[in-house]
Coordinates of C-alpha atoms and ligand atoms in Angstrom, one line a residue:
X163 CA 32.3 133.8 138.1
X164 CA 31.4 130.2 137.3
X165 CA 34.2 127.6 137.1
X166 CA 34.0 124.0 135.9
X167 CA 36.7 121.5 136.8
X168 CA 36.8 118.5 134.4
X169 CA 38.0 115.4 136.3
X170 CA 37.7 114.0 139.8
X171 CA 41.1 112.8 141.1
X172 CA 43.6 114.2 143.6
X173 CA 45.0 116.7 141.0
X174 CA 41.5 118.0 140.4
X175 CA 40.8 118.3 144.1
X176 CA 44.0 120.4 144.4
X177 CA 43.0 122.6 141.5
X178 CA 39.6 123.1 143.0
X179 CA 41.1 123.9 146.4
X180 CA 43.5 126.5 145.0
X181 CA 41.1 128.1 142.7
X182 CA 38.6 128.4 145.5
X183 CA 41.2 130.2 147.6
X184 CA 41.9 132.5 144.7
X185 CA 38.2 133.2 144.1
X186 CA 36.2 132.5 147.3
X187 CA 33.0 134.0 145.9
X188 CA 33.1 132.1 142.6
X189 CA 30.7 129.2 142.0
X190 CA 32.4 125.9 141.4
X191 CA 31.3 122.8 139.5
X192 CA 33.1 119.5 138.9
X193 CA 32.4 116.4 136.9
X194 CA 31.5 113.5 139.1
X195 CA 33.3 115.0 142.1
X196 CA 35.1 112.7 144.6
X197 CA 34.2 112.6 148.3
X198 CA 36.6 115.5 149.1
X199 CA 35.6 117.7 146.2
X200 CA 31.8 117.2 146.6
X201 CA 31.4 119.5 149.6
X202 CA 33.3 122.3 147.8
X203 CA 31.3 122.4 144.5
X204 CA 28.2 121.4 142.6
X205 CA 28.5 118.0 141.0
X206 CA 27.9 117.6 137.3
X207 CA 26.9 114.1 136.5
X208 CA 28.5 114.0 133.0
X209 CA 31.7 111.9 132.5
X210 CA 34.9 113.9 131.9
X211 CA 35.2 112.1 128.5
X212 CA 31.8 113.3 127.1
X213 CA 33.0 116.6 125.5
X214 CA 29.7 117.1 123.6
X215 CA 27.5 116.9 126.7
X216 CA 29.9 119.0 128.7
X217 CA 30.1 121.7 126.1
X218 CA 26.3 121.9 125.9
X219 CA 26.1 121.9 129.7
X220 CA 28.7 124.6 130.0
X221 CA 26.9 126.8 127.5
X222 CA 23.5 126.4 129.2
X223 CA 25.1 127.0 132.6
X224 CA 27.1 130.1 131.5
X225 CA 30.5 128.7 132.6
X226 CA 33.2 131.4 132.5
X227 CA 36.2 129.1 132.8
X228 CA 36.6 125.3 132.3
X229 CA 39.8 123.7 133.6
X230 CA 40.6 120.2 132.3
X231 CA 42.6 117.9 134.6
X232 CA 43.2 114.6 132.9
X233 CA 44.9 114.0 129.5
X234 CA 42.1 111.7 128.1
X235 CA 39.6 114.5 127.3
X236 CA 42.3 116.8 126.0
X237 CA 43.6 114.0 123.6
X238 CA 39.9 113.6 122.5
X239 CA 39.6 117.3 121.6
X240 CA 37.5 118.7 124.5
X241 CA 39.3 122.1 124.0
X242 CA 38.6 122.2 120.3
X243 CA 34.9 121.5 121.0
X244 CA 34.7 124.2 123.7
X245 CA 36.5 126.8 121.6
X246 CA 34.1 126.1 118.6
X247 CA 31.3 127.1 121.1
X248 CA 33.2 130.2 122.3
X249 CA 33.6 128.7 125.8
X250 CA 36.8 129.8 127.6
X251 CA 38.8 126.6 128.5
X252 CA 42.2 126.0 130.0
X253 CA 44.0 123.0 128.3
X254 CA 45.6 122.4 124.9
X255 CA 43.9 121.5 121.7
X256 CA 43.9 117.9 120.4
X257 CA 46.8 118.8 118.0
X258 CA 48.9 120.3 120.8
X259 CA 48.0 117.5 123.2
X260 CA 49.8 115.0 120.9
X261 CA 52.9 116.1 122.9
X262 CA 51.6 113.6 125.4
X263 CA 49.1 111.4 123.5
X264 CA 51.8 110.3 120.9
X265 CA 55.3 109.7 122.2
X266 CA 56.3 109.2 118.6
X267 CA 55.1 112.7 117.7
X268 CA 56.9 114.2 120.8
X269 CA 60.1 112.4 120.0
X270 CA 60.1 113.6 116.3
X271 CA 59.3 117.1 117.5
X272 CA 62.2 117.1 119.9
X273 CA 64.6 115.7 117.3
X274 CA 63.6 118.4 114.8
X275 CA 64.0 121.1 117.3
X276 CA 67.2 119.7 118.9
X277 CA 65.6 119.5 122.3
X278 CA 67.8 117.2 124.5
X279 CA 66.3 113.7 125.0
X280 CA 67.4 110.1 124.9
X281 CA 68.3 108.6 121.5
X282 CA 65.3 106.6 120.3
X283 CA 63.7 104.7 117.5
X284 CA 60.0 104.1 116.7
X285 CA 58.7 100.6 115.8
X286 CA 55.4 99.0 114.9
X287 CA 56.8 95.6 113.9
X288 CA 57.8 93.2 116.6
X289 CA 60.7 91.6 114.8
X290 CA 62.3 94.9 113.9
X291 CA 62.0 96.1 117.5
X292 CA 63.5 92.8 118.8
X293 CA 66.5 93.1 116.4
X294 CA 67.2 96.6 117.6
X295 CA 67.2 95.5 121.3
X296 CA 69.6 92.7 120.5
X297 CA 71.9 95.2 118.8
X298 CA 71.8 97.8 121.6
X299 CA 71.6 95.5 124.7
X300 CA 70.3 96.6 128.1
X301 CA 69.6 98.7 130.1
X302 CA 67.0 100.1 127.7
X303 CA 63.6 101.7 127.9
X304 CA 60.5 100.4 126.0
X305 CA 57.5 102.8 125.8
X306 CA 54.0 102.5 124.3
X307 CA 53.5 105.6 122.1
X308 CA 49.9 106.3 123.1
X309 CA 48.2 107.0 126.5
X310 CA 48.6 104.1 128.9
X311 CA 47.6 105.6 132.3
X312 CA 51.2 106.0 133.4
X313 CA 51.9 102.2 132.9
X314 CA 53.3 102.4 129.3
X315 CA 57.0 102.9 130.1
X316 CA 59.1 99.9 131.0
X317 CA 62.7 100.4 132.2
X318 CA 64.4 97.1 131.2
X319 CA 67.6 96.2 132.9
X320 CA 68.0 93.0 130.8
X321 CA 67.5 92.2 127.1
X322 CA 65.0 89.5 128.2
X323 CA 62.7 92.0 130.0
X324 CA 62.9 94.3 126.9
X325 CA 61.9 91.5 124.6
X326 CA 59.0 90.6 127.0
X327 CA 57.8 94.3 127.0
X328 CA 58.0 94.4 123.2
X329 CA 56.0 91.1 123.0
X330 CA 53.4 92.3 125.4
X331 CA 52.9 95.7 123.6
X332 CA 53.2 94.7 119.9
X333 CA 52.4 91.0 120.1
X334 CA 49.7 90.8 122.8
X335 CA 48.5 94.4 122.4
X336 CA 48.6 94.8 126.2
X337 CA 47.8 98.5 125.8
X338 CA 45.5 98.1 122.9
X339 CA 45.8 100.9 120.3
X340 CA 48.1 102.9 122.6
X341 CA 50.8 100.3 122.1
X342 CA 50.5 99.5 118.4
X343 CA 53.5 101.8 118.0
X344 CA 56.4 101.7 120.5
X345 CA 59.5 103.8 121.2
X346 CA 62.7 102.2 122.3
X347 CA 65.2 104.6 123.8
X348 CA 68.4 104.7 125.7
X349 CA 68.3 104.4 129.5
X350 CA 69.2 107.6 131.2
X351 CA 71.1 107.8 134.5
X352 CA 70.1 110.7 136.8
X353 CA 67.4 112.1 138.9
X354 CA 64.0 113.2 137.5
X355 CA 62.4 116.6 138.1
X356 CA 58.8 117.6 137.1
X357 CA 58.7 121.1 135.6
X358 CA 55.3 122.7 135.1
X359 CA 55.0 125.6 132.6
X360 CA 51.7 127.6 132.2
X361 CA 51.9 128.4 128.5
X362 CA 49.9 130.8 126.3
X363 CA 51.1 129.4 123.0
X364 CA 54.2 131.6 122.9
X365 CA 55.2 132.7 126.4
X366 CA 55.2 130.8 129.7
X367 CA 55.7 131.0 133.4
X368 CA 57.2 128.2 135.5
X369 CA 55.7 126.9 138.7
X370 CA 58.0 125.4 141.5
X371 CA 59.8 122.2 140.5
X372 CA 58.7 119.0 142.1
X373 CA 59.6 115.3 142.2
X374 CA 57.2 112.3 141.9
X375 CA 57.6 108.8 143.3
X376 CA 56.3 106.4 140.7
X377 CA 57.1 103.0 142.2
X378 CA 54.7 101.4 144.7
X379 CA 57.3 100.4 147.2
X380 CA 59.7 102.2 149.5
X381 CA 63.3 102.8 148.1
X382 CA 61.6 103.0 144.6
X383 CA 60.9 99.3 144.4
X384 CA 57.9 97.5 143.0
X385 CA 55.5 98.2 140.2
X386 CA 55.0 101.6 138.5
X387 CA 52.0 103.5 139.7
X388 CA 50.4 106.8 138.9
X389 CA 52.5 108.3 141.7
X390 CA 52.8 107.5 145.4
X391 CA 53.9 110.9 146.6
X392 CA 55.7 114.0 145.7
X393 CA 57.6 117.0 147.1
X394 CA 58.4 120.5 146.1
X395 CA 60.6 122.4 145.6
X396 CA 63.6 120.1 144.6
X397 CA 66.9 121.5 145.8
X398 CA 68.8 120.1 142.7
X399 CA 66.5 122.2 140.5
X400 CA 68.5 125.3 141.2
X401 CA 67.8 128.7 139.5
X402 CA 70.4 127.7 136.9
X403 CA 68.8 124.3 136.3
X404 CA 65.3 126.0 135.9
X405 CA 66.9 128.5 133.5
X406 CA 68.2 125.6 131.5
X407 CA 64.8 124.0 131.5
X408 CA 63.2 127.2 130.3
X409 CA 65.7 128.0 127.5
X410 CA 66.6 124.5 126.3
X411 CA 63.3 122.7 126.8
X412 CA 60.2 124.7 127.3
X413 CA 60.8 127.6 124.9
X414 CA 62.0 125.6 122.0
X415 CA 59.2 123.1 122.5
X416 CA 56.6 125.9 122.4
X417 CA 58.3 127.3 119.3
X418 CA 58.3 123.9 117.6
X419 CA 54.6 123.3 118.4
X420 CA 53.6 126.7 117.1
X421 CA 55.6 126.1 113.9
X422 CA 53.8 122.8 113.5
X423 CA 50.5 124.6 113.6
X424 CA 49.7 123.4 117.1
X425 CA 50.4 126.3 119.6
X426 CA 50.3 125.0 123.1
X427 CA 48.0 126.8 125.5
X428 CA 47.7 125.1 128.8
X429 CA 50.0 123.3 131.3
X430 CA 53.1 121.8 129.7
X431 CA 54.6 119.3 132.1
X432 CA 58.2 118.4 131.3
X433 CA 59.5 115.3 133.0
X434 CA 63.3 116.0 133.0
X435 CA 66.2 113.9 133.8
X436 CA 69.2 115.7 135.3
X437 CA 72.1 113.9 133.8
X438 CA 75.8 114.4 133.7
X439 CA 75.3 116.0 130.3
X440 CA 72.6 118.4 131.4
X441 CA 68.8 118.1 131.4
X442 CA 67.1 115.6 129.1
X443 CA 63.4 115.2 128.4
X444 CA 62.0 111.9 129.7
X445 CA 58.5 112.7 128.7
X446 CA 56.0 115.6 128.1
X447 CA 52.5 115.7 129.5
X448 CA 49.8 118.1 128.3
X449 CA 48.3 118.7 131.8
X450 CA 49.1 119.1 135.5
X451 CA 50.9 116.1 137.1
X452 CA 49.3 113.9 139.7
X453 CA 50.4 113.9 142.6
X454 CA 52.8 116.8 141.9
X455 CA 50.0 119.3 141.7
X456 CA 49.1 118.4 145.3
X457 CA 52.5 119.9 146.4
X458 CA 53.0 122.6 143.8
X459 CA 49.8 124.5 144.4
X460 CA 50.0 124.7 148.2
X461 CA 53.3 126.5 147.6
X462 CA 51.8 129.1 145.2
X463 CA 51.2 132.4 146.9
X464 CA 49.9 134.3 143.9
X465 CA 46.7 133.5 142.0
X466 CA 46.5 130.4 139.8
X467 CA 43.2 131.7 138.5
X468 CA 44.7 134.8 137.0
X469 CA 47.1 132.6 135.0
X470 CA 44.5 130.1 133.8
X471 CA 42.0 132.8 132.9
X472 CA 44.7 134.7 130.9
X473 CA 45.4 131.6 128.9
X474 CA 41.8 130.6 128.4
X475 CA 41.0 134.1 127.2
X476 CA 43.8 134.1 124.7
X477 CA 45.9 136.6 126.6
X478 CA 49.7 136.6 127.3
X479 CA 51.2 135.3 130.5
X480 CA 54.5 137.1 129.8
X481 CA 54.0 139.7 132.5
X482 CA 52.5 137.6 135.2
X483 CA 54.8 137.0 138.1
X484 CA 54.3 133.8 140.1
X485 CA 55.0 134.4 143.8
X486 CA 55.6 131.3 146.0
X487 CA 55.8 130.6 149.7
X488 CA 59.3 130.0 151.0
X489 CA 58.7 126.6 152.5
X490 CA 58.5 123.0 151.3
X491 CA 55.5 120.7 150.6
X492 CA 55.4 116.9 150.8
X493 CA 52.4 114.7 149.8
X494 CA 52.1 111.1 150.8
X495 CA 49.5 109.1 148.9
X496 CA 47.4 106.4 150.7
X497 CA 46.5 103.6 148.3
X498 CA 44.4 100.5 148.4
X499 CA 46.0 97.1 148.9
X500 CA 46.7 95.6 145.5
X501 CA 47.2 98.9 143.7
X502 CA 48.4 99.3 140.9
X503 CA 46.9 95.9 140.2
X504 CA 43.3 95.1 141.3
X505 CA 42.0 96.2 144.6
X506 CA 38.8 96.3 146.7
X507 CA 36.5 99.3 146.8
X508 CA 33.9 100.5 149.2
X509 CA 36.1 100.3 152.3
X510 CA 35.0 102.9 155.0
X511 CA 37.7 105.5 155.6
X512 CA 38.5 106.9 159.1
X513 CA 39.6 110.5 158.9
X514 CA 40.5 112.3 162.1
X515 CA 38.6 115.6 161.9
X516 CA 41.5 117.7 163.3
X517 CA 43.8 116.7 160.5
X518 CA 42.9 119.4 157.9
X519 CA 44.5 122.7 158.6
X520 CA 46.3 125.6 156.8
X521 CA 49.5 123.5 156.8
X522 CA 48.1 120.0 156.2
X523 CA 45.6 119.4 153.4
X524 CA 43.9 116.2 152.5
X525 CA 43.4 115.8 148.8
X526 CA 41.0 113.1 147.9
X527 CA 41.3 110.9 144.8
X528 CA 39.5 107.6 145.0
X529 CA 36.9 108.5 147.6
X530 CA 33.1 108.6 147.5
X531 CA 30.2 108.8 149.9
X532 CA 28.1 105.6 150.1
X533 CA 24.3 105.3 150.6
X534 CA 24.7 105.9 154.3
X535 CA 26.8 109.0 153.8
X536 CA 30.0 107.3 154.9
X537 CA 33.2 108.1 153.1
X538 CA 34.5 105.0 151.4
X539 CA 37.3 104.1 149.0
X540 CA 36.5 104.1 145.3
X541 CA 39.9 103.9 143.7
X542 CA 43.5 102.7 143.8
X543 CA 45.0 106.0 145.0
X544 CA 42.6 107.1 147.7
X545 CA 44.0 110.2 149.4
X546 CA 47.1 112.4 149.5
X547 CA 48.2 114.1 152.7
X548 CA 50.0 117.3 151.7
X549 CA 52.0 119.1 154.4
X550 CA 53.6 122.5 154.1
X551 CA 56.4 123.5 156.5
X552 CA 59.5 125.7 156.7
X553 CA 61.8 122.9 156.0
X554 CA 61.7 119.7 153.9
X555 CA 62.2 117.5 156.9
X556 CA 59.3 119.1 158.9
X557 CA 57.0 118.8 155.9
X558 CA 57.9 115.2 155.3
X559 CA 57.4 114.3 159.0
X560 CA 54.0 116.1 159.1
X561 CA 52.9 114.3 155.9
X562 CA 53.9 110.9 157.2
X563 CA 52.3 111.5 160.6
X564 CA 49.1 112.6 158.9
X565 CA 49.0 109.5 156.7
X566 CA 49.6 107.3 159.7
X567 CA 46.4 108.6 161.3
X568 CA 44.1 107.7 158.4
X569 CA 42.6 104.3 158.4
X570 CA 40.8 102.0 155.9
X571 CA 41.1 98.3 155.4
X572 CA 44.1 97.6 153.2
X573 CA 45.6 101.1 153.3
X574 CA 49.3 101.4 152.4
X575 CA 51.6 104.3 151.9
X576 CA 55.3 105.0 151.3
X577 CA 56.9 106.4 154.4
X578 CA 60.0 107.6 152.4
X579 CA 58.6 110.3 150.2
X580 CA 61.4 112.6 149.3
X581 CA 64.2 110.2 150.4
X582 CA 66.6 111.7 147.9
X583 CA 66.0 115.2 149.3
X584 CA 66.2 113.9 152.9
X585 CA 69.7 112.4 152.0
X586 CA 70.8 115.8 150.8
X587 CA 69.4 117.5 153.9
X588 CA 71.3 114.9 156.0
X589 CA 74.6 115.5 154.3
X590 CA 77.2 117.2 156.6
X591 CA 78.0 120.8 155.5
X592 CA 80.8 121.1 153.0
X593 CA 84.2 121.0 154.7
X594 CA 82.8 119.2 157.7
X595 CA 84.9 116.0 157.9
X596 CA 82.9 114.8 160.9
Ligands
LIG139 N1 52.9 112.1 138.2 C1 53.1 111.6 136.9 C2 52.0 112.1 136.0 O1 51.2 112.9 136.3 O2 52.0 111.7 134.8

């Protein structure tokens, strides 16, 4: 079997790592692989965004399965192009990917299908948006409707910051086309959970729940990033909560998309807020989360490949049971100084050789080999140290310890990944008054 991974970040390294475990004898290819992926596959020097060239290449190279990591190519219709050429591909069509590429579309769909989410309105005129904010007050959330690399949602604790966000998106066009339409929605109190559903258009299976850490600084302070770390599973995502996610969110969303002529075949990522009134959708993504994938896949005992192949071949996933390991996984992301703003590249990376093991995996993101074959930094998020252990506390400790041993100029990481889970672990047992 010949498998092509489209994309070259930490998520794609994790997909490659897991699929290679599922099918050790398969031949793997990846577009412009990073420094950690390159030794595991053949590199394809075509950008992930060039769907025409990739479809031609996949045809010539007899690719049996293509797995798309990032949202950009999906929103641009890579799946539609591959399907036209009878190439099996895992990822939704352009129409179904609108669940992520247009927040306005996603919000309308949720409203029509009574899927719980924050009350919202859509605006393309600055003055109308400003009037609405003055009427509602703060806290309030302003979001660019289109794709904005994880930076398009601004949680505004004051009316002034909301007005500033509106000005920047609709006035200064800070996100270009992605922000020509914006969503303003109620601020939701609660804790977020990332739920991944592998969907065949009608049925789905859930993977273990995880939690991302989007802010750059410890204690969830500082700027929003693509994600500085994650852990799985999340103890507040109990069986009852996951059942609620399945019945109140995932199933009706798949039904609504199918009714809209856009059946969703791929990975539906529901970002859910656990509020006092039950789960509410914060956002949908049309692909695996990054860095959540780096903790979800190490916990998967059963084959990911079987699931992805079933979907890509148009078969049902209804009878596929996902088996997971009983432990916990924690991933700590090492980033370049300055991220999520501008940062230097090309810094040599020191990696202790003994670090990689069955229980500790280094997923590369922004790494590359330079002219002298030295591993160097090439991105804002550089590496994720994913540790698996019996307990959350052990996994968190191993992930932090791993991160502390990796060195490059300007490296920083959050030493508090999973702090909410840690606080729950630290709670005295019920009835213990100390
Ligand atoms: N971890 C957030 C995302 O993948 O969008």
